[in-house]
Amino acid sequence: MIEHDQHPSSILTFKSAYDFDTTIARLKAALEGVNAVVFADVDQREAAALVGLELRPTRLIMFGNPKAGTPVMVANPHAALELPLRLVVWEDDEGRVHVDYRDVSQTLGPLYAIEPELLVPLQRVPELLQATVH
């Protein structure tokens, strides 16, 4: 079994209590329930298969709420590289499902000099994701 522990400290990983497809459905419903927009759902396993490669079930979901993200981008246009928000749902070799999320509320302040009050809406995302998959 390969260990998958290597990642930046701003990456939060939540183990899902649900199977892969149910996890995806629950996350999308939870995001829509807080008025977030799912901008893209990229099936990275499918993309790998198109070029003859194999990849564990892996989906990248890009999402956000323009009410929360726009003020951040107004404050610093470079911060648009971090937005929309992204999460990855992946399945390990044992069939366990994980949700990875980069907590941009940890990085936007120090890396882009975004004022703390603009980050408050983004600080709620990890709790929402964790509650959704547990």
mmCIF file of N, CA and C in Angstrom:
data_model
loop_
_atom_site.group_PDB
_atom_site.id
_atom_site.type_symbol
_atom_site.label_atom_id
_atom_site.label_comp_id
_atom_site.label_asym_id
_atom_site.label_seq_id
_atom_site.Cartn_x
_atom_site.Cartn_y
_atom_site.Cartn_z
ATOM 1 N N MET A 1 0.839 -1.178 0.000
ATOM 2 C CA MET A 1 0.000 0.000 0.000
ATOM 3 C C MET A 1 0.887 1.246 0.000
ATOM 4 N N ILE A 2 0.552 2.214 -0.808
ATOM 5 C CA ILE A 2 1.309 3.454 -0.906
ATOM 6 C C ILE A 2 0.766 4.438 0.129
ATOM 7 N N GLU A 3 1.670 5.095 0.839
ATOM 8 C CA GLU A 3 1.252 6.141 1.784
ATOM 9 C C GLU A 3 1.009 7.423 1.008
ATOM 10 N N HIS A 4 -0.063 8.098 1.350
ATOM 11 C CA HIS A 4 -0.438 9.331 0.650
ATOM 12 C C HIS A 4 -0.414 10.511 1.613
ATOM 13 N N ASP A 5 0.614 10.576 2.456
ATOM 14 C CA ASP A 5 0.652 11.596 3.501
ATOM 15 C C ASP A 5 1.366 12.878 3.092
ATOM 16 N N GLN A 6 2.056 12.889 1.997
ATOM 17 C CA GLN A 6 2.858 14.046 1.618
ATOM 18 C C GLN A 6 1.997 15.105 0.946
ATOM 19 N N HIS A 7 1.825 16.253 1.601
ATOM 20 C CA HIS A 7 1.084 17.366 1.021
ATOM 21 C C HIS A 7 1.353 18.630 1.828
ATOM 22 N N PRO A 8 1.114 19.804 1.233
ATOM 23 C CA PRO A 8 1.321 21.057 1.966
ATOM 24 C C PRO A 8 0.394 21.144 3.181
ATOM 25 N N SER A 9 0.819 21.915 4.176
ATOM 26 C CA SER A 9 0.026 22.035 5.407
ATOM 27 C C SER A 9 -1.320 22.709 5.174
ATOM 28 N N SER A 10 -1.474 23.449 4.095
ATOM 29 C CA SER A 10 -2.753 24.102 3.814
ATOM 30 C C SER A 10 -3.783 23.135 3.223
ATOM 31 N N ILE A 11 -3.363 21.907 2.916
ATOM 32 C CA ILE A 11 -4.283 20.903 2.379
ATOM 33 C C ILE A 11 -4.910 20.132 3.541
ATOM 34 N N LEU A 12 -6.221 20.174 3.588
ATOM 35 C CA LEU A 12 -6.969 19.428 4.593
ATOM 36 C C LEU A 12 -7.536 18.192 3.927
ATOM 37 N N THR A 13 -7.445 17.049 4.591
ATOM 38 C CA THR A 13 -7.989 15.802 4.055
ATOM 39 C C THR A 13 -9.033 15.272 5.011
ATOM 40 N N PHE A 14 -10.202 15.001 4.471
ATOM 41 C CA PHE A 14 -11.306 14.443 5.249
ATOM 42 C C PHE A 14 -11.609 13.054 4.702
ATOM 43 N N LYS A 15 -11.725 12.077 5.592
ATOM 44 C CA LYS A 15 -12.132 10.733 5.172
ATOM 45 C C LYS A 15 -13.650 10.708 5.117
ATOM 46 N N SER A 16 -14.163 10.193 4.025
ATOM 47 C CA SER A 16 -15.609 10.154 3.844
ATOM 48 C C SER A 16 -16.185 8.869 4.423
ATOM 49 N N ALA A 17 -17.356 8.984 4.989
ATOM 50 C CA ALA A 17 -18.096 7.817 5.484
ATOM 51 C C ALA A 17 -18.924 7.181 4.374
ATOM 52 N N TYR A 18 -18.817 7.725 3.163
ATOM 53 C CA TYR A 18 -19.661 7.300 2.053
ATOM 54 C C TYR A 18 -18.811 6.782 0.903
ATOM 55 N N ASP A 19 -19.456 6.090 -0.037
ATOM 56 C CA ASP A 19 -18.743 5.639 -1.221
ATOM 57 C C ASP A 19 -18.440 6.841 -2.120
ATOM 58 N N PHE A 20 -17.689 6.593 -3.169
ATOM 59 C CA PHE A 20 -17.194 7.667 -4.034
ATOM 60 C C PHE A 20 -18.330 8.508 -4.619
ATOM 61 N N ASP A 21 -19.279 7.857 -5.291
ATOM 62 C CA ASP A 21 -20.357 8.597 -5.957
ATOM 63 C C ASP A 21 -21.253 9.321 -4.951
ATOM 64 N N THR A 22 -21.528 8.699 -3.817
ATOM 65 C CA THR A 22 -22.359 9.340 -2.801
ATOM 66 C C THR A 22 -21.638 10.552 -2.224
ATOM 67 N N THR A 23 -20.337 10.434 -2.037
ATOM 68 C CA THR A 23 -19.551 11.567 -1.536
ATOM 69 C C THR A 23 -19.658 12.749 -2.488
ATOM 70 N N ILE A 24 -19.496 12.495 -3.780
ATOM 71 C CA ILE A 24 -19.605 13.565 -4.786
ATOM 72 C C ILE A 24 -20.992 14.206 -4.709
ATOM 73 N N ALA A 25 -22.027 13.397 -4.694
ATOM 74 C CA ALA A 25 -23.397 13.917 -4.674
ATOM 75 C C ALA A 25 -23.653 14.740 -3.417
ATOM 76 N N ARG A 26 -23.189 14.254 -2.272
ATOM 77 C CA ARG A 26 -23.402 14.976 -1.015
ATOM 78 C C ARG A 26 -22.657 16.317 -1.022
ATOM 79 N N LEU A 27 -21.442 16.318 -1.525
ATOM 80 C CA LEU A 27 -20.672 17.562 -1.576
ATOM 81 C C LEU A 27 -21.344 18.590 -2.477
ATOM 82 N N LYS A 28 -21.768 18.160 -3.654
ATOM 83 C CA LYS A 28 -22.433 19.101 -4.568
ATOM 84 C C LYS A 28 -23.706 19.657 -3.951
ATOM 85 N N ALA A 29 -24.489 18.809 -3.307
ATOM 86 C CA ALA A 29 -25.732 19.266 -2.671
ATOM 87 C C ALA A 29 -25.425 20.241 -1.539
ATOM 88 N N ALA A 30 -24.411 19.953 -0.745
ATOM 89 C CA ALA A 30 -24.051 20.840 0.366
ATOM 90 C C ALA A 30 -23.570 22.191 -0.146
ATOM 91 N N LEU A 31 -22.783 22.188 -1.210
ATOM 92 C CA LEU A 31 -22.294 23.444 -1.786
ATOM 93 C C LEU A 31 -23.455 24.274 -2.326
ATOM 94 N N GLU A 32 -24.333 23.626 -3.063
ATOM 95 C CA GLU A 32 -25.496 24.341 -3.598
ATOM 96 C C GLU A 32 -26.374 24.850 -2.464
ATOM 97 N N GLY A 33 -26.425 24.113 -1.347
ATOM 98 C CA GLY A 33 -27.232 24.503 -0.204
ATOM 99 C C GLY A 33 -26.754 25.768 0.484
ATOM 100 N N VAL A 34 -25.484 26.141 0.257
ATOM 101 C CA VAL A 34 -24.962 27.387 0.826
ATOM 102 C C VAL A 34 -24.702 28.415 -0.285
ATOM 103 N N ASN A 35 -25.417 28.259 -1.387
ATOM 104 C CA ASN A 35 -25.358 29.187 -2.523
ATOM 105 C C ASN A 35 -24.000 29.261 -3.204
ATOM 106 N N ALA A 36 -23.250 28.171 -3.130
ATOM 107 C CA ALA A 36 -22.006 28.101 -3.889
ATOM 108 C C ALA A 36 -22.337 27.553 -5.281
ATOM 109 N N VAL A 37 -21.547 27.946 -6.235
ATOM 110 C CA VAL A 37 -21.713 27.495 -7.612
ATOM 111 C C VAL A 37 -20.652 26.440 -7.893
ATOM 112 N N VAL A 38 -21.053 25.304 -8.443
ATOM 113 C CA VAL A 38 -20.092 24.309 -8.915
ATOM 114 C C VAL A 38 -19.769 24.698 -10.356
ATOM 115 N N PHE A 39 -18.568 25.215 -10.553
ATOM 116 C CA PHE A 39 -18.160 25.702 -11.862
ATOM 117 C C PHE A 39 -17.680 24.580 -12.775
ATOM 118 N N ALA A 40 -17.084 23.545 -12.178
ATOM 119 C CA ALA A 40 -16.564 22.438 -12.988
ATOM 120 C C ALA A 40 -16.466 21.180 -12.138
ATOM 121 N N ASP A 41 -16.644 20.056 -12.798
ATOM 122 C CA ASP A 41 -16.472 18.742 -12.183
ATOM 123 C C ASP A 41 -15.638 17.942 -13.173
ATOM 124 N N VAL A 42 -14.361 17.798 -12.869
ATOM 125 C CA VAL A 42 -13.424 17.174 -13.794
ATOM 126 C C VAL A 42 -13.145 15.745 -13.325
ATOM 127 N N ASP A 43 -13.488 14.793 -14.176
ATOM 128 C CA ASP A 43 -13.224 13.385 -13.883
ATOM 129 C C ASP A 43 -11.806 13.086 -14.365
ATOM 130 N N GLN A 44 -10.859 13.133 -13.448
ATOM 131 C CA GLN A 44 -9.460 12.958 -13.828
ATOM 132 C C GLN A 44 -9.139 11.508 -14.195
ATOM 133 N N ARG A 45 -9.886 10.574 -13.638
ATOM 134 C CA ARG A 45 -9.710 9.172 -14.013
ATOM 135 C C ARG A 45 -10.109 8.980 -15.480
ATOM 136 N N GLU A 46 -11.214 9.590 -15.861
ATOM 137 C CA GLU A 46 -11.682 9.499 -17.248
ATOM 138 C C GLU A 46 -10.672 10.126 -18.202
ATOM 139 N N ALA A 47 -10.114 11.266 -17.808
ATOM 140 C CA ALA A 47 -9.118 11.925 -18.655
ATOM 141 C C ALA A 47 -7.889 11.036 -18.829
ATOM 142 N N ALA A 48 -7.475 10.375 -17.759
ATOM 143 C CA ALA A 48 -6.329 9.460 -17.856
ATOM 144 C C ALA A 48 -6.638 8.306 -18.803
ATOM 145 N N ALA A 49 -7.856 7.776 -18.705
ATOM 146 C CA ALA A 49 -8.247 6.654 -19.562
ATOM 147 C C ALA A 49 -8.221 7.044 -21.042
ATOM 148 N N LEU A 50 -8.520 8.297 -21.339
ATOM 149 C CA LEU A 50 -8.518 8.762 -22.733
ATOM 150 C C LEU A 50 -7.138 8.674 -23.374
ATOM 151 N N VAL A 51 -6.088 8.687 -22.546
ATOM 152 C CA VAL A 51 -4.733 8.575 -23.083
ATOM 153 C C VAL A 51 -4.097 7.240 -22.713
ATOM 154 N N GLY A 52 -4.943 6.265 -22.333
ATOM 155 C CA GLY A 52 -4.470 4.919 -22.074
ATOM 156 C C GLY A 52 -3.814 4.702 -20.720
ATOM 157 N N LEU A 53 -4.046 5.603 -19.772
ATOM 158 C CA LEU A 53 -3.454 5.462 -18.444
ATOM 159 C C LEU A 53 -4.520 5.137 -17.409
ATOM 160 N N GLU A 54 -4.095 4.530 -16.327
ATOM 161 C CA GLU A 54 -5.017 4.203 -15.249
ATOM 162 C C GLU A 54 -4.786 5.143 -14.072
ATOM 163 N N LEU A 55 -5.882 5.530 -13.439
ATOM 164 C CA LEU A 55 -5.836 6.381 -12.249
ATOM 165 C C LEU A 55 -6.966 5.952 -11.336
ATOM 166 N N ARG A 56 -6.711 5.981 -10.050
ATOM 167 C CA ARG A 56 -7.769 5.687 -9.069
ATOM 168 C C ARG A 56 -8.922 6.648 -9.314
ATOM 169 N N PRO A 57 -10.130 6.350 -8.847
ATOM 170 C CA PRO A 57 -11.225 7.317 -8.969
ATOM 171 C C PRO A 57 -10.806 8.661 -8.357
ATOM 172 N N THR A 58 -10.817 9.700 -9.172
ATOM 173 C CA THR A 58 -10.353 11.028 -8.763
ATOM 174 C C THR A 58 -11.181 12.071 -9.497
ATOM 175 N N ARG A 59 -11.808 12.964 -8.739
ATOM 176 C CA ARG A 59 -12.598 14.042 -9.347
ATOM 177 C C ARG A 59 -12.197 15.373 -8.713
ATOM 178 N N LEU A 60 -11.978 16.354 -9.552
ATOM 179 C CA LEU A 60 -11.671 17.717 -9.137
ATOM 180 C C LEU A 60 -12.935 18.541 -9.286
ATOM 181 N N ILE A 61 -13.358 19.174 -8.218
ATOM 182 C CA ILE A 61 -14.542 20.029 -8.265
ATOM 183 C C ILE A 61 -14.111 21.459 -7.972
ATOM 184 N N MET A 62 -14.441 22.344 -8.897
ATOM 185 C CA MET A 62 -14.158 23.771 -8.729
ATOM 186 C C MET A 62 -15.469 24.448 -8.357
ATOM 187 N N PHE A 63 -15.423 25.251 -7.283
ATOM 188 C CA PHE A 63 -16.649 25.846 -6.780
ATOM 189 C C PHE A 63 -16.353 27.185 -6.115
ATOM 190 N N GLY A 64 -17.396 27.925 -5.889
ATOM 191 C CA GLY A 64 -17.224 29.178 -5.173
ATOM 192 C C GLY A 64 -18.512 29.954 -5.095
ATOM 193 N N ASN A 65 -18.420 31.044 -4.388
ATOM 194 C CA ASN A 65 -19.530 31.980 -4.264
ATOM 195 C C ASN A 65 -18.977 33.349 -4.630
ATOM 196 N N PRO A 66 -19.427 33.920 -5.737
ATOM 197 C CA PRO A 66 -18.899 35.222 -6.149
ATOM 198 C C PRO A 66 -19.006 36.308 -5.079
ATOM 199 N N LYS A 67 -19.994 36.206 -4.189
ATOM 200 C CA LYS A 67 -20.088 37.192 -3.105
ATOM 201 C C LYS A 67 -18.886 37.115 -2.178
ATOM 202 N N ALA A 68 -18.318 35.947 -2.011
ATOM 203 C CA ALA A 68 -17.153 35.774 -1.151
ATOM 204 C C ALA A 68 -15.848 35.980 -1.913
ATOM 205 N N GLY A 69 -15.777 35.479 -3.132
ATOM 206 C CA GLY A 69 -14.526 35.524 -3.883
ATOM 207 C C GLY A 69 -14.220 36.846 -4.550
ATOM 208 N N THR A 70 -15.238 37.541 -5.020
ATOM 209 C CA THR A 70 -14.998 38.788 -5.741
ATOM 210 C C THR A 70 -14.269 39.834 -4.903
ATOM 211 N N PRO A 71 -14.677 40.074 -3.643
ATOM 212 C CA PRO A 71 -13.932 41.059 -2.850
ATOM 213 C C PRO A 71 -12.452 40.692 -2.667
ATOM 214 N N VAL A 72 -12.154 39.414 -2.604
ATOM 215 C CA VAL A 72 -10.763 38.978 -2.484
ATOM 216 C C VAL A 72 -9.997 39.344 -3.753
ATOM 217 N N MET A 73 -10.609 39.105 -4.918
ATOM 218 C CA MET A 73 -9.944 39.409 -6.187
ATOM 219 C C MET A 73 -9.855 40.910 -6.430
ATOM 220 N N VAL A 74 -10.819 41.678 -5.911
ATOM 221 C CA VAL A 74 -10.736 43.132 -6.005
ATOM 222 C C VAL A 74 -9.553 43.625 -5.182
ATOM 223 N N ALA A 75 -9.373 43.040 -3.999
ATOM 224 C CA ALA A 75 -8.279 43.444 -3.115
ATOM 225 C C ALA A 75 -6.917 43.126 -3.714
ATOM 226 N N ASN A 76 -6.815 41.997 -4.418
ATOM 227 C CA ASN A 76 -5.557 41.619 -5.051
ATOM 228 C C ASN A 76 -5.869 40.736 -6.253
ATOM 229 N N PRO A 77 -5.722 41.261 -7.470
ATOM 230 C CA PRO A 77 -6.057 40.495 -8.666
ATOM 231 C C PRO A 77 -5.290 39.177 -8.780
ATOM 232 N N HIS A 78 -4.094 39.088 -8.215
ATOM 233 C CA HIS A 78 -3.310 37.851 -8.274
ATOM 234 C C HIS A 78 -3.988 36.712 -7.502
ATOM 235 N N ALA A 79 -4.831 37.063 -6.531
ATOM 236 C CA ALA A 79 -5.528 36.053 -5.732
ATOM 237 C C ALA A 79 -6.484 35.223 -6.585
ATOM 238 N N ALA A 80 -6.796 35.707 -7.784
ATOM 239 C CA ALA A 80 -7.663 34.936 -8.683
ATOM 240 C C ALA A 80 -7.035 33.590 -9.058
ATOM 241 N N LEU A 81 -5.738 33.454 -8.870
ATOM 242 C CA LEU A 81 -5.095 32.156 -9.106
ATOM 243 C C LEU A 81 -5.562 31.115 -8.097
ATOM 244 N N GLU A 82 -6.052 31.536 -6.950
ATOM 245 C CA GLU A 82 -6.521 30.625 -5.903
ATOM 246 C C GLU A 82 -8.029 30.393 -5.964
ATOM 247 N N LEU A 83 -8.708 31.149 -6.796
ATOM 248 C CA LEU A 83 -10.166 31.087 -6.876
ATOM 249 C C LEU A 83 -10.580 30.765 -8.304
ATOM 250 N N PRO A 84 -11.608 30.011 -8.564
ATOM 251 C CA PRO A 84 -12.516 29.449 -7.585
ATOM 252 C C PRO A 84 -11.815 28.409 -6.711
ATOM 253 N N LEU A 85 -12.499 28.061 -5.646
ATOM 254 C CA LEU A 85 -12.001 27.053 -4.726
ATOM 255 C C LEU A 85 -12.021 25.693 -5.402
ATOM 256 N N ARG A 86 -11.179 24.787 -4.899
ATOM 257 C CA ARG A 86 -11.088 23.450 -5.492
ATOM 258 C C ARG A 86 -11.053 22.404 -4.384
ATOM 259 N N LEU A 87 -11.656 21.299 -4.698
ATOM 260 C CA LEU A 87 -11.513 20.121 -3.841
ATOM 261 C C LEU A 87 -11.327 18.917 -4.742
ATOM 262 N N VAL A 88 -10.698 17.897 -4.201
ATOM 263 C CA VAL A 88 -10.481 16.657 -4.938
ATOM 264 C C VAL A 88 -11.045 15.513 -4.112
ATOM 265 N N VAL A 89 -11.851 14.692 -4.755
ATOM 266 C CA VAL A 89 -12.353 13.466 -4.135
ATOM 267 C C VAL A 89 -11.588 12.330 -4.783
ATOM 268 N N TRP A 90 -10.984 11.488 -3.949
ATOM 269 C CA TRP A 90 -10.209 10.372 -4.488
ATOM 270 C C TRP A 90 -10.386 9.145 -3.605
ATOM 271 N N GLU A 91 -10.149 8.009 -4.234
ATOM 272 C CA GLU A 91 -10.312 6.735 -3.543
ATOM 273 C C GLU A 91 -8.943 6.084 -3.407
ATOM 274 N N ASP A 92 -8.613 5.624 -2.190
ATOM 275 C CA ASP A 92 -7.305 5.001 -1.993
ATOM 276 C C ASP A 92 -7.335 3.525 -2.385
ATOM 277 N N ASP A 93 -6.194 2.867 -2.225
ATOM 278 C CA ASP A 93 -6.054 1.467 -2.637
ATOM 279 C C ASP A 93 -6.943 0.522 -1.842
ATOM 280 N N GLU A 94 -7.413 0.970 -0.681
ATOM 281 C CA GLU A 94 -8.281 0.150 0.169
ATOM 282 C C GLU A 94 -9.761 0.435 -0.074
ATOM 283 N N GLY A 95 -10.054 1.338 -1.017
ATOM 284 C CA GLY A 95 -11.436 1.688 -1.317
ATOM 285 C C GLY A 95 -12.019 2.769 -0.427
ATOM 286 N N ARG A 96 -11.187 3.375 0.420
ATOM 287 C CA ARG A 96 -11.651 4.493 1.258
ATOM 288 C C ARG A 96 -11.652 5.772 0.431
ATOM 289 N N VAL A 97 -12.643 6.604 0.686
ATOM 290 C CA VAL A 97 -12.803 7.833 -0.077
ATOM 291 C C VAL A 97 -12.311 9.012 0.767
ATOM 292 N N HIS A 98 -11.564 9.889 0.125
ATOM 293 C CA HIS A 98 -10.984 11.057 0.790
ATOM 294 C C HIS A 98 -11.389 12.318 0.035
ATOM 295 N N VAL A 99 -11.490 13.401 0.774
ATOM 296 C CA VAL A 99 -11.751 14.713 0.186
ATOM 297 C C VAL A 99 -10.594 15.608 0.593
ATOM 298 N N ASP A 100 -9.875 16.133 -0.390
ATOM 299 C CA ASP A 100 -8.790 17.078 -0.137
ATOM 300 C C ASP A 100 -9.271 18.476 -0.496
ATOM 301 N N TYR A 101 -8.921 19.419 0.353
ATOM 302 C CA TYR A 101 -9.308 20.810 0.131
ATOM 303 C C TYR A 101 -8.151 21.703 0.543
ATOM 304 N N ARG A 102 -7.771 22.613 -0.315
ATOM 305 C CA ARG A 102 -6.752 23.601 0.055
ATOM 306 C C ARG A 102 -7.463 24.737 0.770
ATOM 307 N N ASP A 103 -7.113 24.917 2.013
ATOM 308 C CA ASP A 103 -7.735 25.969 2.821
ATOM 309 C C ASP A 103 -7.089 27.305 2.471
ATOM 310 N N VAL A 104 -7.664 27.978 1.488
ATOM 311 C CA VAL A 104 -7.091 29.236 1.019
ATOM 312 C C VAL A 104 -7.165 30.335 2.066
ATOM 313 N N SER A 105 -8.010 30.145 3.085
ATOM 314 C CA SER A 105 -8.038 31.156 4.147
ATOM 315 C C SER A 105 -6.704 31.162 4.902
ATOM 316 N N GLN A 106 -5.927 30.077 4.810
ATOM 317 C CA GLN A 106 -4.600 30.028 5.427
ATOM 318 C C GLN A 106 -3.530 30.679 4.551
ATOM 319 N N THR A 107 -3.754 30.695 3.255
ATOM 320 C CA THR A 107 -2.715 31.164 2.341
ATOM 321 C C THR A 107 -2.973 32.546 1.736
ATOM 322 N N LEU A 108 -4.231 32.934 1.584
ATOM 323 C CA LEU A 108 -4.514 34.215 0.940
ATOM 324 C C LEU A 108 -3.987 35.396 1.753
ATOM 325 N N GLY A 109 -4.079 35.316 3.066
ATOM 326 C CA GLY A 109 -3.577 36.401 3.904
ATOM 327 C C GLY A 109 -2.078 36.589 3.760
ATOM 328 N N PRO A 110 -1.286 35.574 4.094
ATOM 329 C CA PRO A 110 0.165 35.754 4.036
ATOM 330 C C PRO A 110 0.735 35.876 2.616
ATOM 331 N N LEU A 111 0.152 35.189 1.657
ATOM 332 C CA LEU A 111 0.721 35.206 0.308
ATOM 333 C C LEU A 111 0.224 36.358 -0.560
ATOM 334 N N TYR A 112 -0.989 36.838 -0.287
ATOM 335 C CA TYR A 112 -1.582 37.873 -1.133
ATOM 336 C C TYR A 112 -1.986 39.121 -0.361
ATOM 337 N N ALA A 113 -1.676 39.178 0.926
ATOM 338 C CA ALA A 113 -1.984 40.323 1.786
ATOM 339 C C ALA A 113 -3.476 40.667 1.794
ATOM 340 N N ILE A 114 -4.310 39.643 1.847
ATOM 341 C CA ILE A 114 -5.755 39.843 1.912
ATOM 342 C C ILE A 114 -6.134 40.085 3.371
ATOM 343 N N GLU A 115 -6.930 41.094 3.600
ATOM 344 C CA GLU A 115 -7.359 41.453 4.955
ATOM 345 C C GLU A 115 -8.185 40.322 5.571
ATOM 346 N N PRO A 116 -7.994 40.065 6.864
ATOM 347 C CA PRO A 116 -8.692 38.953 7.531
ATOM 348 C C PRO A 116 -10.210 38.970 7.394
ATOM 349 N N GLU A 117 -10.834 40.138 7.400
ATOM 350 C CA GLU A 117 -12.301 40.171 7.320
ATOM 351 C C GLU A 117 -12.822 39.650 5.975
ATOM 352 N N LEU A 118 -12.019 39.748 4.922
ATOM 353 C CA LEU A 118 -12.425 39.210 3.621
ATOM 354 C C LEU A 118 -12.355 37.688 3.586
ATOM 355 N N LEU A 119 -11.608 37.114 4.513
ATOM 356 C CA LEU A 119 -11.423 35.666 4.535
ATOM 357 C C LEU A 119 -12.472 34.936 5.362
ATOM 358 N N VAL A 120 -13.264 35.665 6.120
ATOM 359 C CA VAL A 120 -14.244 35.033 7.015
ATOM 360 C C VAL A 120 -15.164 34.062 6.277
ATOM 361 N N PRO A 121 -15.769 34.434 5.136
ATOM 362 C CA PRO A 121 -16.646 33.469 4.457
ATOM 363 C C PRO A 121 -15.897 32.203 4.014
ATOM 364 N N LEU A 122 -14.632 32.337 3.639
ATOM 365 C CA LEU A 122 -13.849 31.196 3.180
ATOM 366 C C LEU A 122 -13.458 30.274 4.336
ATOM 367 N N GLN A 123 -13.396 30.813 5.533
ATOM 368 C CA GLN A 123 -13.027 30.011 6.703
ATOM 369 C C GLN A 123 -14.115 29.004 7.081
ATOM 370 N N ARG A 124 -15.306 29.179 6.557
ATOM 371 C CA ARG A 124 -16.411 28.269 6.861
ATOM 372 C C ARG A 124 -16.397 26.996 6.006
ATOM 373 N N VAL A 125 -15.656 27.004 4.928
ATOM 374 C CA VAL A 125 -15.682 25.890 3.976
ATOM 375 C C VAL A 125 -15.208 24.574 4.589
ATOM 376 N N PRO A 126 -14.069 24.522 5.289
ATOM 377 C CA PRO A 126 -13.636 23.224 5.831
ATOM 378 C C PRO A 126 -14.680 22.562 6.734
ATOM 379 N N GLU A 127 -15.333 23.327 7.571
ATOM 380 C CA GLU A 127 -16.358 22.763 8.454
ATOM 381 C C GLU A 127 -17.517 22.187 7.650
ATOM 382 N N LEU A 128 -17.927 22.889 6.594
ATOM 383 C CA LEU A 128 -18.999 22.400 5.738
ATOM 384 C C LEU A 128 -18.605 21.070 5.079
ATOM 385 N N LEU A 129 -17.393 21.005 4.552
ATOM 386 C CA LEU A 129 -16.944 19.792 3.875
ATOM 387 C C LEU A 129 -16.870 18.622 4.860
ATOM 388 N N GLN A 130 -16.289 18.860 6.012
ATOM 389 C CA GLN A 130 -16.159 17.793 7.002
ATOM 390 C C GLN A 130 -17.525 17.280 7.440
ATOM 391 N N ALA A 131 -18.455 18.189 7.716
ATOM 392 C CA ALA A 131 -19.789 17.776 8.142
ATOM 393 C C ALA A 131 -20.513 16.992 7.045
ATOM 394 N N THR A 132 -20.239 17.306 5.810
ATOM 395 C CA THR A 132 -20.903 16.665 4.681
ATOM 396 C C THR A 132 -20.454 15.227 4.467
ATOM 397 N N VAL A 133 -19.199 14.933 4.743
ATOM 398 C CA VAL A 133 -18.691 13.588 4.466
ATOM 399 C C VAL A 133 -18.625 12.692 5.685
ATOM 400 N N HIS A 134 -18.984 13.199 6.863
ATOM 401 C CA HIS A 134 -18.964 12.359 8.069
ATOM 402 C C HIS A 134 -20.343 11.905 8.460
#
